[in-house]
C-alpha positions as protocol buffer text, in pm:
chain_id: "A"
residue {
  index: 1
  type: ILE
  ca { x: -9134 y: -10193 z: -176 }
}
residue {
  index: 2
  type: MET
  ca { x: -9368 y: -9933 z: -325 }
}
residue {
  index: 3
  type: GLY
  ca { x: -9201 y: -9741 z: -607 }
}
residue {
  index: 4
  type: ILE
  ca { x: -8963 y: -10026 z: -687 }
}
residue {
  index: 5
  type: GLY
  ca { x: -9012 y: -10277 z: -966 }
}
residue {
  index: 6
  type: HIS
  ca { x: -9153 y: -10291 z: -1316 }
}
residue {
  index: 7
  type: ARG
  ca { x: -9325 y: -10562 z: -1513 }
}
residue {
  index: 8
  type: VAL
  ca { x: -9134 y: -10493 z: -1837 }
}
residue {
  index: 9
  type: LYS
  ca { x: -8855 y: -10244 z: -1770 }
}
residue {
  index: 10
  type: SER
  ca { x: -8529 y: -10341 z: -1601 }
}
residue {
  index: 11
  type: ILE
  ca { x: -8176 y: -10226 z: -1539 }
}
residue {
  index: 12
  type: ASN
  ca { x: -8096 y: -10358 z: -1891 }
}
residue {
  index: 13
  type: ASN
  ca { x: -8409 y: -10204 z: -2049 }
}
residue {
  index: 14
  type: PRO
  ca { x: -8455 y: -9878 z: -1857 }
}
residue {
  index: 15
  type: ASP
  ca { x: -8771 y: -9668 z: -1847 }
}
residue {
  index: 16
  type: MET
  ca { x: -8672 y: -9347 z: -2023 }
}
residue {
  index: 17
  type: ARG
  ca { x: -8940 y: -9153 z: -1833 }
}
residue {
  index: 18
  type: VAL
  ca { x: -8745 y: -9227 z: -1515 }
}
residue {
  index: 19
  type: GLN
  ca { x: -8417 y: -9114 z: -1670 }
}
residue {
  index: 20
  type: ILE
  ca { x: -8566 y: -8790 z: -1805 }
}
residue {
  index: 21
  type: LEU
  ca { x: -8731 y: -8705 z: -1471 }
}
residue {
  index: 22
  type: LYS
  ca { x: -8420 y: -8800 z: -1275 }
}
residue {
  index: 23
  type: ASP
  ca { x: -8204 y: -8572 z: -1494 }
}
residue {
  index: 24
  type: TYR
  ca { x: -8455 y: -8288 z: -1455 }
}
residue {
  index: 25
  type: VAL
  ca { x: -8471 y: -8324 z: -1076 }
}
residue {
  index: 26
  type: ARG
  ca { x: -8092 y: -8336 z: -1043 }
}
residue {
  index: 27
  type: GLN
  ca { x: -8056 y: -8026 z: -1261 }
}
residue {
  index: 28
  type: HIS
  ca { x: -8335 y: -7811 z: -1115 }
}
residue {
  index: 29
  type: PHE
  ca { x: -8393 y: -7909 z: -752 }
}
residue {
  index: 30
  type: PRO
  ca { x: -8176 y: -7749 z: -482 }
}
residue {
  index: 31
  type: ALA
  ca { x: -8124 y: -8081 z: -299 }
}
residue {
  index: 32
  type: THR
  ca { x: -8222 y: -8444 z: -361 }
}
residue {
  index: 33
  type: PRO
  ca { x: -8148 y: -8647 z: -48 }
}
residue {
  index: 34
  type: LEU
  ca { x: -8449 y: -8877 z: -85 }
}
residue {
  index: 35
  type: LEU
  ca { x: -8378 y: -8938 z: -456 }
}
residue {
  index: 36
  type: ASP
  ca { x: -8017 y: -9019 z: -365 }
}
residue {
  index: 37
  type: TYR
  ca { x: -8141 y: -9266 z: -104 }
}
residue {
  index: 38
  type: ALA
  ca { x: -8389 y: -9426 z: -347 }
}
residue {
  index: 39
  type: LEU
  ca { x: -8112 y: -9474 z: -603 }
}
residue {
  index: 40
  type: GLU
  ca { x: -7898 y: -9647 z: -339 }
}
residue {
  index: 41
  type: VAL
  ca { x: -8193 y: -9876 z: -262 }
}
residue {
  index: 42
  type: GLU
  ca { x: -8225 y: -9944 z: -636 }
}
residue {
  index: 43
  type: LYS
  ca { x: -7862 y: -10060 z: -647 }
}
residue {
  index: 44
  type: ILE
  ca { x: -7942 y: -10319 z: -382 }
}
residue {
  index: 45
  type: THR
  ca { x: -8273 y: -10433 z: -533 }
}
residue {
  index: 46
  type: THR
  ca { x: -8138 y: -10464 z: -888 }
}
residue {
  index: 47
  type: SER
  ca { x: -7850 y: -10675 z: -759 }
}
residue {
  index: 48
  type: LYS
  ca { x: -8117 y: -10927 z: -657 }
}
residue {
  index: 49
  type: LYS
  ca { x: -8341 y: -10902 z: -964 }
}
residue {
  index: 50
  type: PRO
  ca { x: -8289 y: -10674 z: -1268 }
}
residue {
  index: 51
  type: ASN
  ca { x: -8649 y: -10552 z: -1288 }
}
residue {
  index: 52
  type: LEU
  ca { x: -8651 y: -10419 z: -929 }
}
residue {
  index: 53
  type: ILE
  ca { x: -8573 y: -10068 z: -1055 }
}
residue {
  index: 54
  type: LEU
  ca { x: -8695 y: -9735 z: -924 }
}
residue {
  index: 55
  type: ASN
  ca { x: -9016 y: -9700 z: -1124 }
}
residue {
  index: 56
  type: VAL
  ca { x: -9175 y: -9378 z: -1249 }
}
residue {
  index: 57
  type: ASP
  ca { x: -9421 y: -9362 z: -958 }
}
residue {
  index: 58
  type: GLY
  ca { x: -9137 y: -9409 z: -711 }
}
residue {
  index: 59
  type: LEU
  ca { x: -8931 y: -9138 z: -876 }
}
residue {
  index: 60
  type: ILE
  ca { x: -9224 y: -8894 z: -882 }
}
residue {
  index: 61
  type: GLY
  ca { x: -9294 y: -8964 z: -515 }
}
residue {
  index: 62
  type: VAL
  ca { x: -8938 y: -8904 z: -395 }
}
residue {
  index: 63
  type: ALA
  ca { x: -8900 y: -8602 z: -625 }
}
residue {
  index: 64
  type: PHE
  ca { x: -9208 y: -8435 z: -479 }
}
residue {
  index: 65
  type: VAL
  ca { x: -9092 y: -8500 z: -124 }
}
residue {
  index: 66
  type: ASP
  ca { x: -8748 y: -8358 z: -208 }
}
residue {
  index: 67
  type: MET
  ca { x: -8916 y: -8056 z: -367 }
}
residue {
  index: 68
  type: LEU
  ca { x: -9148 y: -7994 z: -70 }
}
residue {
  index: 69
  type: ARG
  ca { x: -8867 y: -8025 z: 181 }
}
residue {
  index: 70
  type: ASN
  ca { x: -8600 y: -7831 z: -8 }
}
residue {
  index: 71
  type: CYS
  ca { x: -8769 y: -7565 z: -224 }
}
residue {
  index: 72
  type: GLY
  ca { x: -8763 y: -7305 z: 53 }
}
residue {
  index: 73
  type: SER
  ca { x: -9138 y: -7239 z: 43 }
}
residue {
  index: 74
  type: PHE
  ca { x: -9226 y: -7463 z: 337 }
}
residue {
  index: 75
  type: THR
  ca { x: -9077 y: -7533 z: 674 }
}
residue {
  index: 76
  type: ARG
  ca { x: -8977 y: -7894 z: 730 }
}
residue {
  index: 77
  type: GLU
  ca { x: -9279 y: -7932 z: 957 }
}
residue {
  index: 78
  type: GLU
  ca { x: -9517 y: -7795 z: 691 }
}
residue {
  index: 79
  type: ALA
  ca { x: -9370 y: -8018 z: 422 }
}
residue {
  index: 80
  type: ASP
  ca { x: -9394 y: -8323 z: 646 }
}
residue {
  index: 81
  type: GLU
  ca { x: -9755 y: -8237 z: 733 }
}
residue {
  index: 82
  type: TYR
  ca { x: -9848 y: -8233 z: 363 }
}
residue {
  index: 83
  type: ILE
  ca { x: -9675 y: -8568 z: 324 }
}
residue {
  index: 84
  type: ASP
  ca { x: -9835 y: -8718 z: 636 }
}
residue {
  index: 85
  type: ILE
  ca { x: -10190 y: -8624 z: 535 }
}
residue {
  index: 86
  type: GLY
  ca { x: -10141 y: -8791 z: 196 }
}
residue {
  index: 87
  type: ALA
  ca { x: -10154 y: -8478 z: -19 }
}
residue {
  index: 88
  type: LEU
  ca { x: -9915 y: -8632 z: -271 }
}
residue {
  index: 89
  type: ASN
  ca { x: -10157 y: -8920 z: -332 }
}
residue {
  index: 90
  type: GLY
  ca { x: -10371 y: -8670 z: -521 }
}
residue {
  index: 91
  type: ILE
  ca { x: -10100 y: -8642 z: -787 }
}
residue {
  index: 92
  type: PHE
  ca { x: -10117 y: -9014 z: -857 }
}
residue {
  index: 93
  type: VAL
  ca { x: -10498 y: -9016 z: -853 }
}
residue {
  index: 94
  type: LEU
  ca { x: -10505 y: -8718 z: -1089 }
}
residue {
  index: 95
  type: GLY
  ca { x: -10270 y: -8886 z: -1338 }
}
residue {
  index: 96
  type: ARG
  ca { x: -10473 y: -9206 z: -1342 }
}
residue {
  index: 97
  type: SER
  ca { x: -10796 y: -9009 z: -1373 }
}
residue {
  index: 98
  type: MET
  ca { x: -10668 y: -8824 z: -1680 }
}
residue {
  index: 99
  type: GLY
  ca { x: -10555 y: -9156 z: -1828 }
}
residue {
  index: 100
  type: PHE
  ca { x: -10894 y: -9313 z: -1768 }
}
residue {
  index: 101
  type: ILE
  ca { x: -11071 y: -9014 z: -1928 }
}
residue {
  index: 102
  type: GLY
  ca { x: -10840 y: -9044 z: -2230 }
}
residue {
  index: 103
  type: HIS
  ca { x: -10918 y: -9415 z: -2268 }
}
residue {
  index: 104
  type: TYR
  ca { x: -11290 y: -9345 z: -2231 }
}
residue {
  index: 105
  type: LEU
  ca { x: -11285 y: -9075 z: -2499 }
}
residue {
  index: 106
  type: ASP
  ca { x: -11085 y: -9298 z: -2736 }
}
residue {
  index: 107
  type: GLN
  ca { x: -11334 y: -9581 z: -2696 }
}
residue {
  index: 108
  type: LYS
  ca { x: -11626 y: -9342 z: -2756 }
}
residue {
  index: 109
  type: ARG
  ca { x: -11454 y: -9199 z: -3065 }
}
residue {
  index: 110
  type: LEU
  ca { x: -11394 y: -9551 z: -3199 }
}
residue {
  index: 111
  type: LYS
  ca { x: -11756 y: -9639 z: -3116 }
}
residue {
  index: 112
  type: GLN
  ca { x: -11641 y: -9930 z: -2901 }
}
residue {
  index: 113
  type: GLY
  ca { x: -11744 y: -10032 z: -2553 }
}
residue {
  index: 114
  type: LEU
  ca { x: -11515 y: -9945 z: -2269 }
}
residue {
  index: 115
  type: TYR
  ca { x: -11216 y: -10181 z: -2275 }
}
residue {
  index: 116
  type: ARG
  ca { x: -11206 y: -10430 z: -1991 }
}
residue {
  index: 117
  type: HIS
  ca { x: -10884 y: -10608 z: -1910 }
}
residue {
  index: 118
  type: PRO
  ca { x: -10919 y: -10989 z: -1881 }
}
residue {
  index: 119
  type: TRP
  ca { x: -11039 y: -11068 z: -1529 }
}
residue {
  index: 120
  type: ASP
  ca { x: -10788 y: -11347 z: -1465 }
}
residue {
  index: 121
  type: ASP
  ca { x: -10506 y: -11101 z: -1534 }
}
residue {
  index: 122
  type: ILE
  ca { x: -10622 y: -10848 z: -1272 }
}
residue {
  index: 123
  type: SER
  ca { x: -10798 y: -11042 z: -1001 }
}
residue {
  index: 124
  type: TYR
  ca { x: -10624 y: -11099 z: -671 }
}
residue {
  index: 125
  type: VAL
  ca { x: -10680 y: -11423 z: -489 }
}
residue {
  index: 126
  type: LEU
  ca { x: -10644 y: -11403 z: -113 }
}
residue {
  index: 127
  type: PRO
  ca { x: -10471 y: -11688 z: 67 }
}
residue {
  index: 128
  type: GLU
  ca { x: -10723 y: -11935 z: 209 }
}
residue {
  index: 129
  type: HIS
  ca { x: -10661 y: -11829 z: 569 }
}
residue {
  index: 130
  type: MET
  ca { x: -10758 y: -11467 z: 489 }
}
residue {
  index: 131
  type: SER
  ca { x: -11089 y: -11316 z: 393 }
}
residue {
  index: 132
  type: MET
  ca { x: -11213 y: -10968 z: 316 }
}
């Protein structure tokens, strides 16, 4: 499930970014039906495995949908159109782009080549019956 799960964080070792954002959304958004739903899903997933928590990307996604649908600036149809065309994907691309630029500038400042993660840690091997 996209937005659920973390490699390191778990129900016993929570991601404080998620808690801070969740508290902010609950305090400042007029309604949070999708966040409420995601937290109910999290109860089910963490009962199966403790690291199947609502992750920061999942929380940001549901928070933005709740904001679009409930802020009063858009009709439900307008909000859903923004969601359907993938407008929220830009937020995730933007965040990763800024992170990449930060890493690039750090490596330049340190006069090091651009860091490359070990290939065997990032490569995906397709099952034999599938090909690209």
